[in-house]
Amino acid sequence: MTKPNDTIRVLIPMTVRKKNGRPKILPPADYRPSEDQTQDPHILRAIGRAWGWRRRMEAGEFATIQELAEAVGLAERHVSRQLRLAYLAPEVLKRLTCEREASAVSLYDLCFLAGETWHKQAERVFRA
């Protein structure tokens, strides 16, 4: 047992870098995520937002992406890129949202996969 005046020091190797002006903690290079790691909440939120935007545009609430971007208070380029998530393959969307399978690509890269065939999307997102 330790005595009341003993000090226990725990060292956690990490790197702090700035990304988009905010500090981001990076894990060590030899870090291996556990098997029970679930989907990134940012990806889930972005997919939900993209589907909401798609429904609003299909309902005729907005005629252009520029109108939508102004209404939600975001840059047109950002809205345009994230809106692509609503057009991912059904299998990819199911595995990301329902099964909460972790993606092998970043949210940024995921936005650009909507233009590929559905089979290639699944291969690149999950790298099976």
mmCIF file of N, CA and C in Angstrom:
data_model
loop_
_atom_site.group_PDB
_atom_site.id
_atom_site.type_symbol
_atom_site.label_atom_id
_atom_site.label_comp_id
_atom_site.label_asym_id
_atom_site.label_seq_id
_atom_site.Cartn_x
_atom_site.Cartn_y
_atom_site.Cartn_z
ATOM 1 N N MET A 1 0.811 -1.188 0.000
ATOM 2 C CA MET A 1 0.000 0.000 0.000
ATOM 3 C C MET A 1 0.853 1.250 0.000
ATOM 4 N N THR A 2 0.280 2.307 -0.467
ATOM 5 C CA THR A 2 1.029 3.558 -0.475
ATOM 6 C C THR A 2 0.752 4.354 0.790
ATOM 7 N N LYS A 3 1.705 5.147 1.144
ATOM 8 C CA LYS A 3 1.554 6.021 2.307
ATOM 9 C C LYS A 3 0.847 7.300 1.862
ATOM 10 N N PRO A 4 0.213 8.012 2.758
ATOM 11 C CA PRO A 4 -0.532 9.221 2.379
ATOM 12 C C PRO A 4 0.306 10.265 1.656
ATOM 13 N N ASN A 5 1.591 10.348 1.932
ATOM 14 C CA ASN A 5 2.406 11.368 1.284
ATOM 15 C C ASN A 5 3.146 10.845 0.052
ATOM 16 N N ASP A 6 2.899 9.609 -0.369
ATOM 17 C CA ASP A 6 3.500 9.067 -1.588
ATOM 18 C C ASP A 6 2.791 9.646 -2.807
ATOM 19 N N THR A 7 3.532 9.827 -3.843
ATOM 20 C CA THR A 7 2.971 10.346 -5.075
ATOM 21 C C THR A 7 2.976 9.254 -6.127
ATOM 22 N N ILE A 8 1.865 9.113 -6.804
ATOM 23 C CA ILE A 8 1.774 8.168 -7.912
ATOM 24 C C ILE A 8 1.697 8.990 -9.192
ATOM 25 N N ARG A 9 2.585 8.691 -10.098
ATOM 26 C CA ARG A 9 2.627 9.432 -11.349
ATOM 27 C C ARG A 9 2.251 8.488 -12.487
ATOM 28 N N VAL A 10 1.287 8.913 -13.279
ATOM 29 C CA VAL A 10 0.842 8.139 -14.430
ATOM 30 C C VAL A 10 1.233 8.919 -15.681
ATOM 31 N N LEU A 11 1.983 8.289 -16.568
ATOM 32 C CA LEU A 11 2.398 8.930 -17.809
ATOM 33 C C LEU A 11 1.604 8.345 -18.967
ATOM 34 N N ILE A 12 0.993 9.226 -19.725
ATOM 35 C CA ILE A 12 0.237 8.812 -20.900
ATOM 36 C C ILE A 12 0.898 9.464 -22.105
ATOM 37 N N PRO A 13 1.512 8.667 -22.984
ATOM 38 C CA PRO A 13 2.166 9.263 -24.148
ATOM 39 C C PRO A 13 1.129 9.785 -25.136
ATOM 40 N N MET A 14 1.230 11.075 -25.479
ATOM 41 C CA MET A 14 0.316 11.664 -26.441
ATOM 42 C C MET A 14 0.945 12.899 -27.045
ATOM 43 N N THR A 15 0.377 13.319 -28.130
ATOM 44 C CA THR A 15 0.827 14.511 -28.817
ATOM 45 C C THR A 15 -0.372 15.431 -28.967
ATOM 46 N N VAL A 16 -0.169 16.708 -28.732
ATOM 47 C CA VAL A 16 -1.242 17.686 -28.905
ATOM 48 C C VAL A 16 -0.875 18.558 -30.098
ATOM 49 N N ARG A 17 -1.773 18.603 -31.072
ATOM 50 C CA ARG A 17 -1.583 19.445 -32.252
ATOM 51 C C ARG A 17 -2.836 20.258 -32.472
ATOM 52 N N LYS A 18 -2.696 21.330 -33.187
ATOM 53 C CA LYS A 18 -3.874 22.144 -33.491
ATOM 54 C C LYS A 18 -4.429 21.739 -34.852
ATOM 55 N N LYS A 19 -5.752 21.581 -34.896
ATOM 56 C CA LYS A 19 -6.442 21.277 -36.143
ATOM 57 C C LYS A 19 -7.644 22.202 -36.201
ATOM 58 N N ASN A 20 -7.722 23.002 -37.237
ATOM 59 C CA ASN A 20 -8.785 23.996 -37.378
ATOM 60 C C ASN A 20 -8.805 24.953 -36.191
ATOM 61 N N GLY A 21 -7.630 25.268 -35.667
ATOM 62 C CA GLY A 21 -7.533 26.200 -34.564
ATOM 63 C C GLY A 21 -7.835 25.617 -33.200
ATOM 64 N N ARG A 22 -8.168 24.340 -33.146
ATOM 65 C CA ARG A 22 -8.498 23.694 -31.874
ATOM 66 C C ARG A 22 -7.461 22.633 -31.550
ATOM 67 N N PRO A 23 -7.150 22.475 -30.270
ATOM 68 C CA PRO A 23 -6.197 21.425 -29.921
ATOM 69 C C PRO A 23 -6.791 20.041 -30.138
ATOM 70 N N LYS A 24 -5.991 19.130 -30.648
ATOM 71 C CA LYS A 24 -6.421 17.759 -30.890
ATOM 72 C C LYS A 24 -5.377 16.828 -30.296
ATOM 73 N N ILE A 25 -5.836 15.875 -29.503
ATOM 74 C CA ILE A 25 -4.933 14.918 -28.890
ATOM 75 C C ILE A 25 -4.748 13.747 -29.839
ATOM 76 N N LEU A 26 -3.506 13.454 -30.165
ATOM 77 C CA LEU A 26 -3.188 12.351 -31.063
ATOM 78 C C LEU A 26 -2.623 11.188 -30.255
ATOM 79 N N PRO A 27 -3.061 9.962 -30.534
ATOM 80 C CA PRO A 27 -2.541 8.805 -29.811
ATOM 81 C C PRO A 27 -1.112 8.485 -30.259
ATOM 82 N N PRO A 28 -0.397 7.667 -29.492
ATOM 83 C CA PRO A 28 0.957 7.281 -29.897
ATOM 84 C C PRO A 28 0.938 6.503 -31.216
ATOM 85 N N ALA A 29 2.065 6.475 -31.891
ATOM 86 C CA ALA A 29 2.151 5.819 -33.198
ATOM 87 C C ALA A 29 1.849 4.329 -33.130
ATOM 88 N N ASP A 30 2.171 3.669 -32.027
ATOM 89 C CA ASP A 30 1.943 2.229 -31.909
ATOM 90 C C ASP A 30 0.572 1.887 -31.313
ATOM 91 N N TYR A 31 -0.311 2.851 -31.202
ATOM 92 C CA TYR A 31 -1.638 2.638 -30.616
ATOM 93 C C TYR A 31 -2.498 1.761 -31.525
ATOM 94 N N ARG A 32 -3.115 0.764 -30.969
ATOM 95 C CA ARG A 32 -4.039 -0.122 -31.690
ATOM 96 C C ARG A 32 -5.404 -0.006 -31.027
ATOM 97 N N PRO A 33 -6.424 0.476 -31.757
ATOM 98 C CA PRO A 33 -7.745 0.607 -31.142
ATOM 99 C C PRO A 33 -8.321 -0.751 -30.767
ATOM 100 N N SER A 34 -9.142 -0.761 -29.738
ATOM 101 C CA SER A 34 -9.739 -2.016 -29.292
ATOM 102 C C SER A 34 -10.795 -2.489 -30.278
ATOM 103 N N GLU A 35 -11.145 -3.752 -30.198
ATOM 104 C CA GLU A 35 -12.113 -4.339 -31.112
ATOM 105 C C GLU A 35 -13.524 -3.800 -30.903
ATOM 106 N N ASP A 36 -13.820 -3.328 -29.714
ATOM 107 C CA ASP A 36 -15.170 -2.848 -29.422
ATOM 108 C C ASP A 36 -15.361 -1.367 -29.753
ATOM 109 N N GLN A 37 -14.432 -0.777 -30.484
ATOM 110 C CA GLN A 37 -14.531 0.630 -30.847
ATOM 111 C C GLN A 37 -15.718 0.828 -31.792
ATOM 112 N N THR A 38 -16.527 1.828 -31.509
ATOM 113 C CA THR A 38 -17.717 2.069 -32.304
ATOM 114 C C THR A 38 -17.511 3.240 -33.253
ATOM 115 N N GLN A 39 -18.541 3.526 -33.996
ATOM 116 C CA GLN A 39 -18.521 4.568 -35.009
ATOM 117 C C GLN A 39 -18.209 5.942 -34.409
ATOM 118 N N ASP A 40 -17.532 6.738 -35.174
ATOM 119 C CA ASP A 40 -17.216 8.108 -34.802
ATOM 120 C C ASP A 40 -18.515 8.916 -34.757
ATOM 121 N N PRO A 41 -18.821 9.577 -33.647
ATOM 122 C CA PRO A 41 -20.076 10.325 -33.563
ATOM 123 C C PRO A 41 -20.174 11.468 -34.569
ATOM 124 N N HIS A 42 -19.037 11.987 -35.019
ATOM 125 C CA HIS A 42 -19.056 13.061 -36.005
ATOM 126 C C HIS A 42 -19.605 12.557 -37.341
ATOM 127 N N ILE A 43 -19.270 11.337 -37.696
ATOM 128 C CA ILE A 43 -19.781 10.763 -38.936
ATOM 129 C C ILE A 43 -21.284 10.549 -38.840
ATOM 130 N N LEU A 44 -21.745 10.024 -37.709
ATOM 131 C CA LEU A 44 -23.180 9.812 -37.533
ATOM 132 C C LEU A 44 -23.943 11.128 -37.584
ATOM 133 N N ARG A 45 -23.431 12.141 -36.928
ATOM 134 C CA ARG A 45 -24.078 13.452 -36.928
ATOM 135 C C ARG A 45 -24.110 14.045 -38.338
ATOM 136 N N ALA A 46 -23.023 13.916 -39.072
ATOM 137 C CA ALA A 46 -22.951 14.468 -40.429
ATOM 138 C C ALA A 46 -23.918 13.752 -41.367
ATOM 139 N N ILE A 47 -24.052 12.440 -41.228
ATOM 140 C CA ILE A 47 -24.996 11.693 -42.077
ATOM 141 C C ILE A 47 -26.426 12.123 -41.763
ATOM 142 N N GLY A 48 -26.753 12.241 -40.485
ATOM 143 C CA GLY A 48 -28.087 12.690 -40.103
ATOM 144 C C GLY A 48 -28.397 14.078 -40.614
ATOM 145 N N ARG A 49 -27.436 14.968 -40.490
ATOM 146 C CA ARG A 49 -27.620 16.334 -40.991
ATOM 147 C C ARG A 49 -27.800 16.340 -42.506
ATOM 148 N N ALA A 50 -26.997 15.550 -43.214
ATOM 149 C CA ALA A 50 -27.099 15.501 -44.677
ATOM 150 C C ALA A 50 -28.476 15.009 -45.114
ATOM 151 N N TRP A 51 -28.994 13.991 -44.438
ATOM 152 C CA TRP A 51 -30.323 13.486 -44.793
ATOM 153 C C TRP A 51 -31.396 14.526 -44.490
ATOM 154 N N GLY A 52 -31.250 15.256 -43.415
ATOM 155 C CA GLY A 52 -32.200 16.327 -43.105
ATOM 156 C C GLY A 52 -32.189 17.402 -44.175
ATOM 157 N N TRP A 53 -31.007 17.782 -44.613
ATOM 158 C CA TRP A 53 -30.878 18.782 -45.665
ATOM 159 C C TRP A 53 -31.463 18.262 -46.980
ATOM 160 N N ARG A 54 -31.192 17.004 -47.291
ATOM 161 C CA ARG A 54 -31.714 16.414 -48.533
ATOM 162 C C ARG A 54 -33.243 16.437 -48.531
ATOM 163 N N ARG A 55 -33.850 16.048 -47.410
ATOM 164 C CA ARG A 55 -35.318 16.052 -47.320
ATOM 165 C C ARG A 55 -35.886 17.457 -47.486
ATOM 166 N N ARG A 56 -35.235 18.429 -46.874
ATOM 167 C CA ARG A 56 -35.708 19.809 -46.981
ATOM 168 C C ARG A 56 -35.605 20.323 -48.418
ATOM 169 N N MET A 57 -34.541 19.933 -49.114
ATOM 170 C CA MET A 57 -34.401 20.363 -50.510
ATOM 171 C C MET A 57 -35.413 19.654 -51.403
ATOM 172 N N GLU A 58 -35.634 18.358 -51.174
ATOM 173 C CA GLU A 58 -36.610 17.618 -51.976
ATOM 174 C C GLU A 58 -38.037 18.098 -51.716
ATOM 175 N N ALA A 59 -38.304 18.606 -50.518
ATOM 176 C CA ALA A 59 -39.635 19.135 -50.186
ATOM 177 C C ALA A 59 -39.862 20.514 -50.797
ATOM 178 N N GLY A 60 -38.821 21.088 -51.368
ATOM 179 C CA GLY A 60 -38.948 22.387 -52.011
ATOM 180 C C GLY A 60 -38.732 23.564 -51.082
ATOM 181 N N GLU A 61 -38.265 23.295 -49.870
ATOM 182 C CA GLU A 61 -38.008 24.374 -48.919
ATOM 183 C C GLU A 61 -36.874 25.272 -49.395
ATOM 184 N N PHE A 62 -35.909 24.679 -50.088
ATOM 185 C CA PHE A 62 -34.789 25.427 -50.648
ATOM 186 C C PHE A 62 -34.602 25.003 -52.096
ATOM 187 N N ALA A 63 -34.355 25.975 -52.956
ATOM 188 C CA ALA A 63 -34.170 25.678 -54.380
ATOM 189 C C ALA A 63 -32.711 25.380 -54.699
ATOM 190 N N THR A 64 -31.795 25.980 -53.950
ATOM 191 C CA THR A 64 -30.368 25.796 -54.226
ATOM 192 C C THR A 64 -29.611 25.493 -52.936
ATOM 193 N N ILE A 65 -28.413 25.004 -53.115
ATOM 194 C CA ILE A 65 -27.544 24.738 -51.965
ATOM 195 C C ILE A 65 -27.150 26.052 -51.305
ATOM 196 N N GLN A 66 -27.033 27.100 -52.088
ATOM 197 C CA GLN A 66 -26.690 28.411 -51.532
ATOM 198 C C GLN A 66 -27.773 28.885 -50.560
ATOM 199 N N GLU A 67 -29.032 28.714 -50.901
ATOM 200 C CA GLU A 67 -30.126 29.098 -50.005
ATOM 201 C C GLU A 67 -30.085 28.265 -48.724
ATOM 202 N N LEU A 68 -29.841 26.980 -48.876
ATOM 203 C CA LEU A 68 -29.751 26.092 -47.720
ATOM 204 C C LEU A 68 -28.602 26.501 -46.806
ATOM 205 N N ALA A 69 -27.452 26.776 -47.392
ATOM 206 C CA ALA A 69 -26.275 27.165 -46.619
ATOM 207 C C ALA A 69 -26.529 28.457 -45.840
ATOM 208 N N GLU A 70 -27.184 29.418 -46.467
ATOM 209 C CA GLU A 70 -27.497 30.671 -45.782
ATOM 210 C C GLU A 70 -28.467 30.427 -44.630
ATOM 211 N N ALA A 71 -29.434 29.535 -44.836
ATOM 212 C CA ALA A 71 -30.435 29.254 -43.804
ATOM 213 C C ALA A 71 -29.826 28.557 -42.586
ATOM 214 N N VAL A 72 -28.877 27.655 -42.806
ATOM 215 C CA VAL A 72 -28.270 26.929 -41.685
ATOM 216 C C VAL A 72 -27.031 27.631 -41.140
ATOM 217 N N GLY A 73 -26.605 28.705 -41.800
ATOM 218 C CA GLY A 73 -25.481 29.494 -41.313
ATOM 219 C C GLY A 73 -24.125 28.857 -41.510
ATOM 220 N N LEU A 74 -23.984 28.087 -42.583
ATOM 221 C CA LEU A 74 -22.702 27.454 -42.894
ATOM 222 C C LEU A 74 -22.257 27.848 -44.296
ATOM 223 N N ALA A 75 -20.999 27.611 -44.593
ATOM 224 C CA ALA A 75 -20.463 27.929 -45.914
ATOM 225 C C ALA A 75 -21.075 27.006 -46.962
ATOM 226 N N GLU A 76 -21.318 27.551 -48.135
ATOM 227 C CA GLU A 76 -21.914 26.776 -49.228
ATOM 228 C C GLU A 76 -21.044 25.573 -49.585
ATOM 229 N N ARG A 77 -19.754 25.756 -49.581
ATOM 230 C CA ARG A 77 -18.830 24.669 -49.913
ATOM 231 C C ARG A 77 -18.950 23.516 -48.904
ATOM 232 N N HIS A 78 -19.053 23.859 -47.622
ATOM 233 C CA HIS A 78 -19.195 22.849 -46.573
ATOM 234 C C HIS A 78 -20.511 22.093 -46.723
ATOM 235 N N VAL A 79 -21.603 22.814 -46.926
ATOM 236 C CA VAL A 79 -22.920 22.187 -47.090
ATOM 237 C C VAL A 79 -22.926 21.290 -48.318
ATOM 238 N N SER A 80 -22.362 21.758 -49.407
ATOM 239 C CA SER A 80 -22.306 20.976 -50.642
ATOM 240 C C SER A 80 -21.546 19.679 -50.450
ATOM 241 N N ARG A 81 -20.416 19.762 -49.766
ATOM 242 C CA ARG A 81 -19.595 18.571 -49.539
ATOM 243 C C ARG A 81 -20.304 17.589 -48.605
ATOM 244 N N GLN A 82 -20.886 18.082 -47.517
ATOM 245 C CA GLN A 82 -21.532 17.194 -46.550
ATOM 246 C C GLN A 82 -22.851 16.621 -47.073
ATOM 247 N N LEU A 83 -23.510 17.331 -47.961
ATOM 248 C CA LEU A 83 -24.762 16.852 -48.537
ATOM 249 C C LEU A 83 -24.554 15.560 -49.326
ATOM 250 N N ARG A 84 -23.361 15.343 -49.802
ATOM 251 C CA ARG A 84 -23.041 14.117 -50.553
ATOM 252 C C ARG A 84 -23.212 12.862 -49.699
ATOM 253 N N LEU A 85 -23.109 13.002 -48.388
ATOM 254 C CA LEU A 85 -23.255 11.844 -47.499
ATOM 255 C C LEU A 85 -24.653 11.222 -47.604
ATOM 256 N N ALA A 86 -25.639 11.997 -47.998
ATOM 257 C CA ALA A 86 -26.999 11.483 -48.141
ATOM 258 C C ALA A 86 -27.132 10.598 -49.385
ATOM 259 N N TYR A 87 -26.115 10.574 -50.212
ATOM 260 C CA TYR A 87 -26.157 9.793 -51.451
ATOM 261 C C TYR A 87 -25.177 8.621 -51.438
ATOM 262 N N LEU A 88 -24.749 8.221 -50.249
ATOM 263 C CA LEU A 88 -23.895 7.033 -50.144
ATOM 264 C C LEU A 88 -24.724 5.778 -50.407
ATOM 265 N N ALA A 89 -24.059 4.694 -50.724
ATOM 266 C CA ALA A 89 -24.721 3.415 -50.997
ATOM 267 C C ALA A 89 -25.535 2.974 -49.782
ATOM 268 N N PRO A 90 -26.703 2.369 -50.012
ATOM 269 C CA PRO A 90 -27.532 1.907 -48.894
ATOM 270 C C PRO A 90 -26.787 0.959 -47.945
ATOM 271 N N GLU A 91 -25.970 0.080 -48.492
ATOM 272 C CA GLU A 91 -25.213 -0.865 -47.657
ATOM 273 C C GLU A 91 -24.224 -0.120 -46.755
ATOM 274 N N VAL A 92 -23.566 0.888 -47.295
ATOM 275 C CA VAL A 92 -22.610 1.682 -46.514
ATOM 276 C C VAL A 92 -23.346 2.422 -45.403
ATOM 277 N N LEU A 93 -24.469 3.047 -45.742
ATOM 278 C CA LEU A 93 -25.248 3.776 -44.735
ATOM 279 C C LEU A 93 -25.742 2.840 -43.634
ATOM 280 N N LYS A 94 -26.192 1.658 -44.022
ATOM 281 C CA LYS A 94 -26.684 0.684 -43.039
ATOM 282 C C LYS A 94 -25.573 0.268 -42.080
ATOM 283 N N ARG A 95 -24.405 -0.038 -42.638
ATOM 284 C CA ARG A 95 -23.301 -0.491 -41.796
ATOM 285 C C ARG A 95 -22.772 0.623 -40.895
ATOM 286 N N LEU A 96 -22.798 1.866 -41.384
ATOM 287 C CA LEU A 96 -22.316 2.986 -40.580
ATOM 288 C C LEU A 96 -23.300 3.370 -39.480
ATOM 289 N N THR A 97 -24.588 3.425 -39.813
ATOM 290 C CA THR A 97 -25.575 3.942 -38.860
ATOM 291 C C THR A 97 -26.220 2.862 -37.998
ATOM 292 N N CYS A 98 -26.672 1.786 -38.582
ATOM 293 C CA CYS A 98 -27.387 0.747 -37.820
ATOM 294 C C CYS A 98 -26.429 -0.188 -37.095
ATOM 295 N N GLU A 99 -25.446 -0.670 -37.814
ATOM 296 C CA GLU A 99 -24.502 -1.623 -37.220
ATOM 297 C C GLU A 99 -23.361 -0.920 -36.494
ATOM 298 N N ARG A 100 -23.257 0.401 -36.655
ATOM 299 C CA ARG A 100 -22.225 1.222 -36.011
ATOM 300 C C ARG A 100 -20.820 0.700 -36.281
ATOM 301 N N GLU A 101 -20.614 0.224 -37.495
ATOM 302 C CA GLU A 101 -19.295 -0.279 -37.878
ATOM 303 C C GLU A 101 -18.363 0.905 -38.102
ATOM 304 N N ALA A 102 -17.146 0.805 -37.635
ATOM 305 C CA ALA A 102 -16.183 1.898 -37.763
ATOM 306 C C ALA A 102 -15.720 2.035 -39.209
ATOM 307 N N SER A 103 -15.588 3.266 -39.645
ATOM 308 C CA SER A 103 -15.142 3.561 -40.994
ATOM 309 C C SER A 103 -13.619 3.568 -41.053
ATOM 310 N N ALA A 104 -13.087 3.115 -42.181
ATOM 311 C CA ALA A 104 -11.633 3.113 -42.364
ATOM 312 C C ALA A 104 -11.155 4.429 -42.972
ATOM 313 N N VAL A 105 -12.082 5.313 -43.329
ATOM 314 C CA VAL A 105 -11.728 6.603 -43.924
ATOM 315 C C VAL A 105 -12.268 7.725 -43.043
ATOM 316 N N SER A 106 -11.712 8.909 -43.227
ATOM 317 C CA SER A 106 -12.147 10.066 -42.450
ATOM 318 C C SER A 106 -13.479 10.590 -42.981
ATOM 319 N N LEU A 107 -14.102 11.450 -42.211
ATOM 320 C CA LEU A 107 -15.360 12.071 -42.635
ATOM 321 C C LEU A 107 -15.157 12.860 -43.921
ATOM 322 N N TYR A 108 -14.054 13.568 -44.026
ATOM 323 C CA TYR A 108 -13.745 14.344 -45.226
ATOM 324 C C TYR A 108 -13.683 13.438 -46.449
ATOM 325 N N ASP A 109 -12.966 12.322 -46.348
ATOM 326 C CA ASP A 109 -12.846 11.395 -47.480
ATOM 327 C C ASP A 109 -14.174 10.716 -47.785
ATOM 328 N N LEU A 110 -14.953 10.458 -46.762
ATOM 329 C CA LEU A 110 -16.256 9.824 -46.936
ATOM 330 C C LEU A 110 -17.182 10.679 -47.804
ATOM 331 N N CYS A 111 -17.062 11.980 -47.674
ATOM 332 C CA CYS A 111 -17.899 12.892 -48.463
ATOM 333 C C CYS A 111 -17.657 12.748 -49.966
ATOM 334 N N PHE A 112 -16.462 12.354 -50.356
ATOM 335 C CA PHE A 112 -16.124 12.268 -51.770
ATOM 336 C C PHE A 112 -16.390 10.885 -52.374
ATOM 337 N N LEU A 113 -16.802 9.935 -51.556
ATOM 338 C CA LEU A 113 -17.047 8.582 -52.058
ATOM 339 C C LEU A 113 -18.415 8.420 -52.715
ATOM 340 N N ALA A 114 -19.307 9.362 -52.527
ATOM 341 C CA ALA A 114 -20.664 9.244 -53.077
ATOM 342 C C ALA A 114 -20.661 9.167 -54.604
ATOM 343 N N GLY A 115 -19.641 9.687 -55.241
ATOM 344 C CA GLY A 115 -19.563 9.663 -56.698
ATOM 345 C C GLY A 115 -19.101 8.327 -57.266
ATOM 346 N N GLU A 116 -18.632 7.434 -56.420
ATOM 347 C CA GLU A 116 -18.155 6.133 -56.886
ATOM 348 C C GLU A 116 -19.299 5.114 -56.900
ATOM 349 N N THR A 117 -19.055 3.981 -57.520
ATOM 350 C CA THR A 117 -20.083 2.932 -57.547
ATOM 351 C C THR A 117 -20.310 2.403 -56.146
ATOM 352 N N TRP A 118 -21.488 1.855 -55.905
ATOM 353 C CA TRP A 118 -21.838 1.375 -54.573
ATOM 354 C C TRP A 118 -20.885 0.290 -54.092
ATOM 355 N N HIS A 119 -20.463 -0.585 -54.987
ATOM 356 C CA HIS A 119 -19.546 -1.662 -54.591
ATOM 357 C C HIS A 119 -18.196 -1.090 -54.144
ATOM 358 N N LYS A 120 -17.684 -0.129 -54.908
ATOM 359 C CA LYS A 120 -16.396 0.481 -54.556
ATOM 360 C C LYS A 120 -16.483 1.281 -53.263
ATOM 361 N N GLN A 121 -17.651 1.893 -53.007
ATOM 362 C CA GLN A 121 -17.827 2.635 -51.768
ATOM 363 C C GLN A 121 -17.631 1.717 -50.565
ATOM 364 N N ALA A 122 -18.311 0.578 -50.579
ATOM 365 C CA ALA A 122 -18.217 -0.361 -49.451
ATOM 366 C C ALA A 122 -16.780 -0.855 -49.277
ATOM 367 N N GLU A 123 -16.104 -1.145 -50.367
ATOM 368 C CA GLU A 123 -14.717 -1.608 -50.292
ATOM 369 C C GLU A 123 -13.818 -0.570 -49.647
ATOM 370 N N ARG A 124 -13.955 0.700 -50.073
ATOM 371 C CA ARG A 124 -13.074 1.751 -49.580
ATOM 372 C C ARG A 124 -13.417 2.176 -48.156
ATOM 373 N N VAL A 125 -14.706 2.194 -47.820
ATOM 374 C CA VAL A 125 -15.095 2.653 -46.482
ATOM 375 C C VAL A 125 -14.710 1.652 -45.418
ATOM 376 N N PHE A 126 -14.871 0.369 -45.704
ATOM 377 C CA PHE A 126 -14.627 -0.649 -44.686
ATOM 378 C C PHE A 126 -13.371 -1.478 -44.933
ATOM 379 N N ARG A 127 -12.784 -1.364 -46.099
ATOM 380 C CA ARG A 127 -11.543 -2.076 -46.448
ATOM 381 C C ARG A 127 -11.588 -3.527 -45.985
ATOM 382 N N ALA A 128 -12.604 -4.233 -46.466
ATOM 383 C CA ALA A 128 -12.837 -5.628 -46.033
ATOM 384 C C ALA A 128 -11.817 -6.585 -46.562
#
